[in-house]
Coordinates of C-alpha atoms and ligand atoms in Angstrom, one line a residue:
M1 CA -18.8 151.0 144.5
F2 CA -21.5 149.0 142.2
D3 CA -25.0 148.9 143.1
L4 CA -27.7 147.5 140.3
N5 CA -30.2 149.5 141.3
K6 CA -28.2 152.6 141.0
I7 CA -27.9 151.5 137.3
L8 CA -31.0 149.9 136.0
R9 CA -33.5 152.2 134.0
D10 CA -36.2 154.3 135.5
N11 CA -38.7 152.2 133.7
I12 CA -37.0 148.9 134.7
R13 CA -36.6 149.0 138.3
N14 CA -39.9 149.7 139.0
I15 CA -41.6 147.4 136.2
K16 CA -44.6 144.6 137.1
P17 CA -43.1 141.9 134.8
Y18 CA -46.3 139.6 132.6
S19 CA -47.7 137.0 135.2
S20 CA -48.1 134.5 132.9
A21 CA -50.9 131.4 133.9
R22 CA -48.5 129.3 135.1
D23 CA -46.9 131.9 137.5
E24 CA -50.4 132.6 139.5
Y25 CA -50.7 128.7 139.9
T26 CA -47.7 126.6 140.2
G27 CA -49.1 123.0 141.5
K28 CA -48.7 120.4 138.9
E29 CA -51.7 118.3 139.5
G30 CA -55.2 119.3 138.3
V31 CA -57.5 120.4 136.0
F32 CA -55.7 123.0 134.1
L33 CA -58.6 125.6 132.5
D34 CA -56.6 128.4 133.0
A35 CA -54.0 129.1 130.2
N36 CA -56.0 128.4 127.1
E37 CA -54.7 125.9 125.5
N38 CA -56.0 123.1 123.3
P39 CA -57.2 120.1 125.8
I40 CA -56.9 117.2 123.9
G41 CA -53.7 117.4 122.3
S42 CA -51.4 118.3 120.2
V43 CA -51.2 117.9 116.2
S44 CA -48.1 115.7 116.8
G45 CA -46.0 115.6 119.8
D46 CA -47.1 115.8 123.4
Y47 CA -47.2 120.1 123.4
N48 CA -50.1 121.3 124.4
R49 CA -49.0 122.8 127.4
Y50 CA -47.1 126.0 127.8
P51 CA -43.5 124.9 129.3
D52 CA -42.2 125.8 132.6
P53 CA -41.0 129.6 132.6
L54 CA -38.5 129.3 134.9
Q55 CA -37.5 126.1 133.4
K56 CA -37.2 125.0 137.0
A57 CA -36.3 121.4 136.0
L58 CA -33.6 121.9 133.6
K59 CA -31.9 124.7 136.0
A60 CA -31.5 122.4 138.9
R61 CA -29.7 120.1 136.3
I62 CA -27.2 123.1 134.9
G63 CA -27.0 123.9 138.3
E64 CA -25.1 120.6 139.4
I65 CA -23.3 120.5 136.3
K66 CA -22.3 123.9 136.9
G67 CA -21.4 123.8 140.7
V68 CA -24.2 127.1 140.9
E69 CA -27.5 128.1 142.5
T70 CA -30.3 127.8 140.6
S71 CA -31.0 132.1 141.3
H72 CA -27.8 132.5 139.9
I73 CA -29.2 131.2 136.5
F74 CA -30.9 132.5 133.6
L75 CA -31.2 130.7 130.5
G76 CA -32.2 132.5 127.1
N77 CA -33.1 131.5 123.9
G78 CA -29.5 131.0 122.9
S79 CA -27.0 133.5 124.5
D80 CA -28.0 136.1 122.1
E81 CA -31.2 136.9 124.8
P82 CA -29.4 138.0 127.3
I83 CA -27.1 140.2 125.8
D84 CA -30.0 141.8 124.1
L85 CA -32.0 141.5 127.5
L86 CA -28.8 143.3 129.9
I87 CA -28.8 146.0 127.4
R88 CA -31.8 146.9 127.5
A89 CA -32.1 146.6 131.6
V90 CA -29.1 149.4 132.1
C91 CA -29.1 151.1 128.8
N92 CA -31.3 154.2 128.2
P93 CA -32.0 154.4 124.8
G94 CA -30.3 157.7 123.1
E95 CA -28.1 158.6 126.1
D96 CA -26.1 155.3 127.6
N97 CA -23.6 153.7 125.9
V98 CA -21.3 149.9 126.1
V99 CA -18.0 149.5 125.4
I100 CA -16.3 146.3 122.9
L101 CA -12.8 145.5 122.1
P102 CA -13.0 144.3 118.5
P103 CA -12.1 142.5 116.5
T104 CA -15.0 140.0 119.3
Y105 CA -18.7 139.0 118.1
G106 CA -20.9 140.7 116.3
M107 CA -24.2 140.7 118.7
Y108 CA -22.9 142.8 121.5
R109 CA -22.8 146.3 118.7
V110 CA -26.5 145.0 116.8
S111 CA -27.7 144.0 120.1
A112 CA -26.5 147.5 121.4
D113 CA -27.6 149.3 117.3
I114 CA -31.1 148.1 117.8
N115 CA -31.6 149.2 121.4
D116 CA -30.7 152.8 119.9
V117 CA -27.8 152.4 122.4
A118 CA -24.3 154.1 121.3
V119 CA -21.0 152.0 121.4
K120 CA -17.7 152.7 122.4
E121 CA -15.1 150.5 120.7
V122 CA -11.5 150.0 122.4
P123 CA -9.7 147.9 120.0
L124 CA -8.1 144.6 121.0
T125 CA -4.0 145.1 121.3
K126 CA -1.9 143.7 118.3
Q127 CA -1.6 140.3 120.9
Y128 CA -5.5 140.1 120.9
D129 CA -5.9 141.3 124.2
I130 CA -7.9 144.2 126.7
D131 CA -6.0 147.3 126.7
V132 CA -7.3 148.2 130.2
N133 CA -5.6 151.5 130.2
A134 CA -7.6 152.5 127.1
V135 CA -10.6 150.2 127.9
L136 CA -10.8 152.8 131.3
R137 CA -9.9 156.0 129.4
A138 CA -13.6 155.3 127.6
V139 CA -15.5 154.7 130.2
D140 CA -17.9 157.6 131.1
E141 CA -20.4 158.3 133.3
N142 CA -23.0 157.0 130.6
T143 CA -21.2 153.7 130.2
K144 CA -23.1 150.8 131.5
I145 CA -21.6 147.7 130.2
I146 CA -18.5 146.5 129.2
F147 CA -18.4 143.6 126.8
L148 CA -15.5 140.8 126.6
C149 CA -15.7 137.8 125.2
S150 CA -13.0 134.7 126.1
P151 CA -12.0 133.0 124.0
N152 CA -12.5 135.9 121.8
N153 CA -14.2 135.3 118.4
P154 CA -12.7 135.4 115.4
T155 CA -8.7 135.9 117.4
G156 CA -9.9 131.8 119.4
N157 CA -7.4 133.5 122.3
S158 CA -7.9 133.8 125.8
L159 CA -8.0 137.0 126.8
S160 CA -5.4 137.7 130.3
S161 CA -7.2 136.9 133.6
E162 CA -5.7 139.4 135.3
N163 CA -6.6 142.2 132.9
I164 CA -10.3 140.3 133.0
L165 CA -10.2 141.2 136.9
Y166 CA -8.4 144.2 136.2
L167 CA -11.8 145.8 134.7
I168 CA -14.2 143.6 136.6
R169 CA -12.6 145.7 140.1
K170 CA -12.1 149.2 138.2
F171 CA -15.8 149.4 136.9
N172 CA -18.9 150.0 138.7
G173 CA -21.2 149.0 135.8
L174 CA -21.4 145.9 134.3
V175 CA -18.9 143.3 133.0
V176 CA -20.8 141.1 130.8
L177 CA -18.1 137.9 129.8
D178 CA -18.9 136.1 127.3
E179 CA -17.5 132.0 127.7
A180 CA -19.0 130.7 124.6
Y181 CA -15.9 129.0 124.1
I182 CA -15.3 128.4 128.1
D183 CA -15.7 124.4 127.1
F184 CA -13.0 124.3 125.0
V185 CA -10.8 125.8 128.2
P186 CA -12.4 124.5 131.0
N187 CA -10.0 125.9 133.8
K188 CA -9.7 129.7 132.3
S189 CA -13.1 130.3 133.5
F190 CA -14.6 132.7 135.7
M191 CA -17.5 130.9 137.2
R192 CA -15.5 129.9 140.3
V193 CA -15.0 133.7 141.2
L194 CA -18.4 134.7 140.3
P195 CA -19.6 134.7 143.9
R196 CA -17.0 137.6 144.7
Y197 CA -18.1 140.4 141.8
P198 CA -21.7 141.4 141.9
N199 CA -21.4 143.2 138.8
L200 CA -19.9 140.6 137.0
V201 CA -22.2 138.2 134.1
I202 CA -21.0 135.5 132.7
L203 CA -22.7 134.2 130.0
Q204 CA -21.7 130.6 128.4
T205 CA -23.8 128.4 125.7
F206 CA -25.3 124.9 124.4
S207 CA -24.4 125.9 121.1
K208 CA -21.0 125.4 120.7
A209 CA -19.4 121.7 122.5
W210 CA -22.8 120.7 123.5
G211 CA -23.5 120.8 120.1
W212 CA -27.2 121.9 120.2
A213 CA -26.6 125.1 118.0
A214 CA -30.0 124.3 116.7
L215 CA -32.4 124.2 120.3
R216 CA -31.6 127.4 120.7
L217 CA -30.5 127.7 124.8
G218 CA -28.0 129.8 126.4
M219 CA -26.7 130.9 129.8
A220 CA -26.4 134.4 132.0
F221 CA -24.5 132.9 135.5
A222 CA -24.9 136.3 137.8
S223 CA -26.1 137.7 141.3
E224 CA -29.4 136.9 142.3
E225 CA -30.9 140.6 141.7
I226 CA -29.4 141.0 138.5
I227 CA -31.3 137.3 137.7
D228 CA -34.1 138.9 138.5
V229 CA -34.0 141.4 136.8
L230 CA -33.3 139.6 133.5
N231 CA -36.2 137.2 134.7
K232 CA -38.7 139.8 134.7
I233 CA -37.9 141.5 131.2
K234 CA -37.7 138.3 129.8
P235 CA -40.6 136.9 126.9
P236 CA -42.6 134.4 129.6
Y237 CA -42.2 131.6 127.5
N238 CA -38.7 132.3 125.6
I239 CA -37.0 128.4 126.5
N240 CA -39.8 126.2 124.4
E241 CA -40.7 123.0 125.4
A242 CA -39.5 120.7 123.2
T243 CA -35.7 122.3 123.7
Q244 CA -36.4 122.1 127.5
R245 CA -36.7 118.3 127.8
I246 CA -34.3 117.1 125.1
A247 CA -31.7 119.3 127.3
L248 CA -33.0 117.9 130.6
E249 CA -32.4 114.4 128.9
G250 CA -28.9 115.5 127.0
L251 CA -27.5 116.7 130.5
K252 CA -27.2 113.5 131.4
Q253 CA -24.1 112.8 129.6
V254 CA -21.8 115.0 130.1
G255 CA -19.4 112.7 128.9
K256 CA -20.3 112.8 125.3
K257 CA -19.9 116.5 125.9
E258 CA -16.3 115.9 127.0
E259 CA -15.6 113.4 124.6
M260 CA -16.4 115.6 121.4
V261 CA -14.2 118.4 122.7
E262 CA -11.6 116.1 123.7
T263 CA -11.7 115.3 120.1
I264 CA -12.2 118.5 118.1
L265 CA -9.0 119.8 121.0
A266 CA -7.4 116.7 119.0
E267 CA -8.5 117.9 115.3
R268 CA -7.5 121.5 116.2
K269 CA -3.9 120.6 116.5
N270 CA -3.4 118.1 113.4
L271 CA -5.2 121.0 111.8
R272 CA -3.2 123.7 113.1
G273 CA -0.1 121.2 111.9
A274 CA -1.3 120.4 108.6
L275 CA -1.7 124.9 107.8
N276 CA 1.4 125.5 109.1
M277 CA 2.7 123.4 106.6
L278 CA 0.9 124.8 103.6
R279 CA 2.4 127.6 101.4
C280 CA -0.3 130.0 101.2
V281 CA -0.5 130.0 105.0
E282 CA 1.4 132.9 106.6
Q283 CA 0.2 132.3 110.5
V284 CA -2.3 130.6 112.4
F285 CA -3.1 132.1 115.8
P286 CA -3.3 130.8 118.9
S287 CA -7.1 129.1 120.0
D288 CA -8.3 128.0 123.3
A289 CA -11.6 127.6 120.9
N290 CA -13.1 125.5 118.4
F291 CA -11.4 127.2 115.5
L292 CA -8.8 128.9 113.8
L293 CA -7.6 132.2 113.1
V294 CA -5.4 132.0 110.1
K295 CA -3.6 134.4 107.7
V296 CA -3.2 133.7 104.2
A297 CA -1.8 135.1 101.5
E298 CA -4.8 136.0 99.2
P299 CA -7.5 135.4 101.4
R300 CA -10.8 136.5 99.1
K301 CA -9.6 134.4 96.6
M302 CA -9.2 131.9 98.8
Y303 CA -12.1 131.9 100.3
N304 CA -13.6 132.1 96.8
Y305 CA -11.5 128.6 95.9
L306 CA -13.0 127.1 98.9
V307 CA -16.5 128.3 98.3
S308 CA -15.7 126.4 94.4
K309 CA -14.8 123.4 96.5
Q310 CA -18.0 123.9 98.4
L311 CA -15.8 124.6 101.2
I312 CA -17.0 127.4 103.9
V313 CA -14.9 129.0 106.1
R314 CA -15.4 132.5 107.2
D315 CA -13.3 135.6 105.6
R316 CA -13.1 138.0 108.2
S317 CA -10.2 139.7 106.1
T318 CA -11.6 143.4 105.8
V319 CA -12.1 143.2 109.4
A320 CA -9.9 145.4 111.5
L321 CA -6.6 143.7 113.6
C322 CA -7.6 140.3 110.7
E323 CA -6.4 141.3 107.8
G324 CA -6.0 138.8 105.5
C325 CA -7.4 136.4 107.9
L326 CA -10.0 133.3 108.0
R327 CA -11.6 131.5 110.4
I328 CA -11.7 128.1 110.5
T329 CA -14.3 126.0 112.3
V330 CA -12.5 122.6 113.2
G331 CA -13.8 120.0 111.3
T332 CA -14.6 116.5 111.7
R333 CA -10.6 114.7 110.3
A334 CA -12.3 114.2 107.0
E335 CA -13.9 117.7 106.6
N336 CA -9.9 119.0 107.2
G337 CA -8.1 116.9 105.4
A338 CA -10.4 117.9 102.1
L339 CA -10.0 121.8 103.4
I340 CA -5.9 120.8 103.7
T341 CA -5.6 119.1 100.3
A342 CA -7.9 121.9 98.8
M343 CA -5.7 124.7 100.2
K344 CA -2.6 122.4 99.0
N345 CA -3.8 122.1 95.4
Y346 CA -4.3 126.2 95.2
S347 CA -2.2 127.9 92.9
F348 CA -1.7 131.4 93.3
Ligands
PLP1 C1 -21.5 131.3 118.9 C2 -21.1 132.4 120.1 C3 -22.5 132.7 121.1 C4 -23.4 131.7 120.9 O1 -24.6 132.2 120.4 P1 -25.9 131.4 120.7 O2 -26.8 132.8 120.8 O3 -26.0 130.7 122.2 O4 -26.2 130.8 120.1 C5 -21.9 133.9 121.8 N1 -20.8 134.1 121.3 C6 -19.7 134.3 121.0 C7 -18.9 134.8 121.1 C8 -20.5 132.8 120.3 O5 -19.2 133.1 118.7

């Protein structure tokens, strides 16, 4: 049985969080002389007041879009913030460990390393899916989190739902399911089953499909108990006011996001077709995301050649199981066209 209290670090279980001025008095009306803000105004813009520490208005809107109660939503300065907070909440430095399934997103290891938390690597299979038995063999009494990324970065495929569910059911620690690319394949989201699994945390982000990478806004969805812990240990004003305002306004245009997703999916199909016609391309892997993992004949040379043409892709060829591969983000039609033209002219 999963018991959050059992896996929380002792210092976190008993923590008394920072109480900000905006936590102690939450009314909207009044003369505010409690937060040492500038009463006259801002040098520019209208930003002299501290933002809502719990982002209530923004969460209400996100809750409507995602179909969840606001008590199940945590907002972070990018989804990288909840990755770090979750590790800090449950992993004792120098003692506990997390499991990751490479090749995968680099931040799980970086956050664990920063926190002096050991990382157990259980590689994906050759088909880039979960080796559930190997994962369960790797788990020990100090394993607190399994990180899963679906669709996975950098491979692009979604992990099998059965395997994800199996791990959620078998593992008594947290399963963090990173759905950064889920807007490109929404029917594979685990959001609908979230209420059934108290050990499941789903991460999503506004950095990809919504086009707000620069705003730094990520989401974690989980049980109220887990969200409460994250709220207790986060920096008090982790989502700045400009981000909250821009996102709240932009979230009125869900249709625009969906339109962009449709365009990107159509361009992904075109790009895949064009890449498959090239002599230098050995394989284009299946993708549910906004990028393609592409195996080419001379990856490092190709990468340098493309850079010389000011076409920047990601060289993943030294990553285990990604030998020979470049990760190519789907661009606009013109950008993809320029890439294909350049690759066509590449001479061995
Ligand atoms: C891009 C990406 C993120 C997003 O991180 P942000 O901090 O929200 O920008 C998270 N996970 C994966 C796997 C990603 O590729």
